[in-house]
Amino acid sequence: MTSKVYPLLTTDDLLLLPDDGNRYELVEGELIVSRNPALKHQRVIARLVKHIGNYFDRNPIGEVFPNPGVIFDKHNSVIPDVVVLTKQQVEAAGEEPHIREAPALVVEVISPGGENARRDRVLKLQVYSKFGVKEYWIADPKARTLEVYRREGDALALMLTLKGDDEVTSPALPGLVCRVGEFFGK
């Protein structure tokens, strides 16, 4: 659900919202409220984190985080499902409670419903593109696909849509090769 509020909300306004189990995000100053994701959604997140985490165990060049807060500016604060940071980004973040720069890779898992798909495929794609995210994956558990967006000039562009036994690779994760179906299970 998206609520248009004027004047635009800021990250300071988010601090005033209740701790009621909802997820509160800001995209261009507009409040996005969503519920915690269902188990199917969380399983996909867990599998992504496991595969990428195993990669980092073998290649200590970064870290993977489930559901971190990412603050791009005072009007754009999101909670991606999965974020990959380079080792340098992790060091720069230090002990901060939120990430404050464009991650190397962001992954969103689509929840059921047209509004959820629109949020990830349109609104968040625009924000990640605007603030310099280099790579963005959209995992669709219903279609069992992985859309791979990569930076092309000033914007993120759809490069591939993968499924089943298709293998995903990433410039952010050199040497990672994983079958897309592994993210969705049986």
Coordinates of C-alpha atoms in Angstrom, one line a residue:
M1 CA 0.0 0.0 0.0
T2 CA 1.4 3.4 -0.9
S3 CA 0.1 6.6 0.8
K4 CA 0.7 10.0 -0.7
V5 CA 1.4 12.5 2.0
Y6 CA 2.3 16.2 1.5
P7 CA 4.6 17.6 2.5
L8 CA 6.9 14.7 1.7
L9 CA 7.9 12.5 4.6
T10 CA 11.5 12.2 5.7
T11 CA 13.6 9.5 7.4
D12 CA 13.1 11.5 10.7
D13 CA 9.3 10.9 10.3
L14 CA 9.9 7.2 10.1
L15 CA 11.3 7.3 13.6
L16 CA 7.9 8.5 14.8
L17 CA 6.0 5.5 13.4
P18 CA 4.9 2.7 15.7
D19 CA 6.8 -0.5 16.1
D20 CA 3.7 -2.6 15.1
G21 CA 5.2 -5.4 12.9
N22 CA 4.7 -3.4 9.7
R23 CA 7.6 -2.5 7.4
Y24 CA 7.8 1.2 6.7
E25 CA 9.8 2.5 3.8
L26 CA 10.0 5.8 2.0
V27 CA 10.3 6.2 -1.8
E28 CA 10.6 9.8 -3.0
G29 CA 9.0 10.9 0.3
E30 CA 5.9 8.7 0.0
L31 CA 5.2 6.2 2.7
I32 CA 5.1 2.5 1.7
V33 CA 3.6 0.2 4.4
S34 CA 3.9 -3.6 4.0
R35 CA 3.5 -6.5 6.3
N36 CA 6.2 -8.9 7.2
P37 CA 6.6 -11.4 4.4
A38 CA 5.1 -14.9 4.4
L39 CA 7.1 -18.0 5.0
K40 CA 7.4 -18.8 1.2
H41 CA 9.0 -15.4 0.7
Q42 CA 11.3 -15.8 3.7
R43 CA 12.4 -19.2 2.4
V44 CA 13.6 -17.6 -0.9
I45 CA 15.4 -15.0 1.1
A46 CA 17.1 -17.6 3.3
R47 CA 18.2 -19.6 0.2
L48 CA 19.6 -16.5 -1.4
V49 CA 21.5 -15.6 1.7
K50 CA 22.8 -19.1 2.1
H51 CA 24.1 -19.4 -1.4
I52 CA 25.7 -15.9 -1.4
G53 CA 27.0 -16.4 2.2
N54 CA 28.6 -19.7 1.2
Y55 CA 30.3 -17.8 -1.7
F56 CA 31.6 -15.2 0.7
D57 CA 32.9 -18.0 3.0
R58 CA 35.1 -19.1 0.1
N59 CA 35.8 -15.6 -1.3
P60 CA 36.0 -13.0 1.6
I61 CA 35.4 -10.0 -0.6
G62 CA 32.1 -8.8 1.0
E63 CA 29.1 -9.8 3.0
V64 CA 25.4 -10.5 2.5
F65 CA 22.6 -9.1 4.7
P66 CA 18.9 -10.0 4.9
N67 CA 16.5 -7.1 5.4
P68 CA 18.9 -4.3 6.2
G69 CA 17.8 -0.7 6.3
V70 CA 19.2 1.4 3.4
I71 CA 19.0 5.2 3.6
F72 CA 19.8 6.9 0.3
D73 CA 18.7 10.4 1.3
K74 CA 16.1 12.0 3.6
H75 CA 13.2 11.0 1.3
N76 CA 14.4 7.5 0.3
S77 CA 14.7 4.8 2.9
V78 CA 14.1 1.1 2.0
I79 CA 14.4 -2.4 3.5
P80 CA 15.5 -4.7 0.7
D81 CA 15.1 -8.4 1.1
V82 CA 18.8 -9.1 0.5
V83 CA 21.8 -6.7 0.1
V84 CA 25.4 -7.5 -0.9
L85 CA 28.1 -5.1 0.2
T86 CA 31.8 -5.2 -0.8
K87 CA 34.4 -5.5 1.9
Q88 CA 35.1 -1.8 1.5
Q89 CA 31.5 -0.9 1.9
V90 CA 31.2 -3.0 5.0
E91 CA 34.3 -1.3 6.5
A92 CA 32.8 2.1 5.5
A93 CA 29.5 1.3 7.2
G94 CA 31.3 0.5 10.4
E95 CA 28.9 0.3 13.3
E96 CA 26.1 2.4 11.7
P97 CA 22.6 0.9 12.1
H98 CA 21.8 1.5 8.4
I99 CA 23.5 1.3 5.1
R100 CA 24.0 4.8 3.7
E101 CA 25.4 4.1 0.2
A102 CA 24.4 2.2 -2.9
P103 CA 25.0 -1.6 -2.3
A104 CA 26.8 -3.6 -4.9
L105 CA 23.8 -5.9 -5.3
V106 CA 20.2 -5.6 -4.1
V107 CA 17.6 -8.5 -4.3
E108 CA 13.9 -8.1 -3.8
V109 CA 11.6 -11.1 -3.6
I110 CA 8.1 -10.4 -4.9
S111 CA 5.2 -11.0 -2.5
P112 CA 1.8 -12.0 -3.9
G113 CA -0.3 -9.1 -5.2
G114 CA -0.1 -6.6 -8.0
E115 CA 0.9 -3.7 -5.7
N116 CA 3.9 -5.7 -4.4
A117 CA 5.1 -6.5 -7.9
R118 CA 4.7 -2.8 -8.9
R119 CA 6.6 -1.6 -5.9
D120 CA 9.6 -3.9 -6.7
R121 CA 9.5 -3.6 -10.5
V122 CA 8.8 0.1 -10.8
L123 CA 9.2 2.1 -7.6
K124 CA 12.2 0.4 -6.1
L125 CA 13.8 -0.1 -9.5
Q126 CA 13.7 3.7 -10.0
V127 CA 15.2 4.3 -6.6
Y128 CA 18.0 1.8 -7.0
S129 CA 18.7 3.1 -10.4
K130 CA 18.7 6.7 -9.3
F131 CA 21.1 6.1 -6.3
G132 CA 23.7 4.0 -8.2
V133 CA 23.0 0.4 -7.3
K134 CA 25.1 -1.6 -9.7
E135 CA 23.0 -4.7 -9.9
Y136 CA 19.4 -5.5 -8.9
W137 CA 17.8 -8.9 -8.9
I138 CA 14.0 -9.5 -8.7
A139 CA 13.1 -13.0 -7.6
D140 CA 9.5 -14.0 -8.4
P141 CA 8.5 -17.2 -6.4
K142 CA 5.3 -17.6 -8.3
A143 CA 6.9 -17.5 -11.8
R144 CA 10.1 -19.1 -10.4
T145 CA 12.2 -16.5 -12.3
L146 CA 15.0 -14.2 -11.5
E147 CA 15.2 -10.9 -13.4
V148 CA 18.7 -9.5 -13.5
Y149 CA 19.1 -5.7 -13.9
R150 CA 22.6 -4.2 -14.3
R151 CA 23.8 -0.6 -14.6
E152 CA 23.9 0.6 -18.2
G153 CA 25.0 4.2 -18.2
D154 CA 23.0 6.1 -15.7
A155 CA 20.2 3.5 -15.2
L156 CA 19.6 -0.1 -14.3
A157 CA 18.4 -2.1 -17.4
L158 CA 16.9 -5.6 -17.6
M159 CA 19.7 -7.9 -18.9
L160 CA 18.3 -11.4 -18.3
T161 CA 15.3 -13.3 -17.0
L162 CA 16.4 -16.6 -15.8
K163 CA 14.6 -19.7 -14.6
G164 CA 15.0 -23.4 -13.5
D165 CA 18.5 -24.7 -14.5
D166 CA 19.6 -21.3 -15.9
E167 CA 22.7 -20.2 -14.1
V168 CA 23.1 -16.8 -12.5
T169 CA 26.4 -15.0 -12.4
S170 CA 27.3 -11.5 -11.2
P171 CA 30.1 -9.0 -11.6
A172 CA 29.6 -8.3 -7.9
L173 CA 30.3 -11.9 -7.1
P174 CA 33.1 -13.1 -9.4
G175 CA 33.1 -16.9 -9.8
L176 CA 29.6 -17.4 -8.3
V177 CA 27.5 -19.7 -10.4
C178 CA 24.2 -20.8 -9.1
R179 CA 21.1 -22.4 -10.7
V180 CA 18.1 -20.1 -10.3
G181 CA 15.9 -23.0 -9.3
E182 CA 17.9 -23.5 -6.1
F183 CA 16.6 -20.2 -4.8
F184 CA 13.0 -21.4 -5.0
G185 CA 13.4 -25.0 -3.8
K186 CA 11.3 -27.9 -5.0

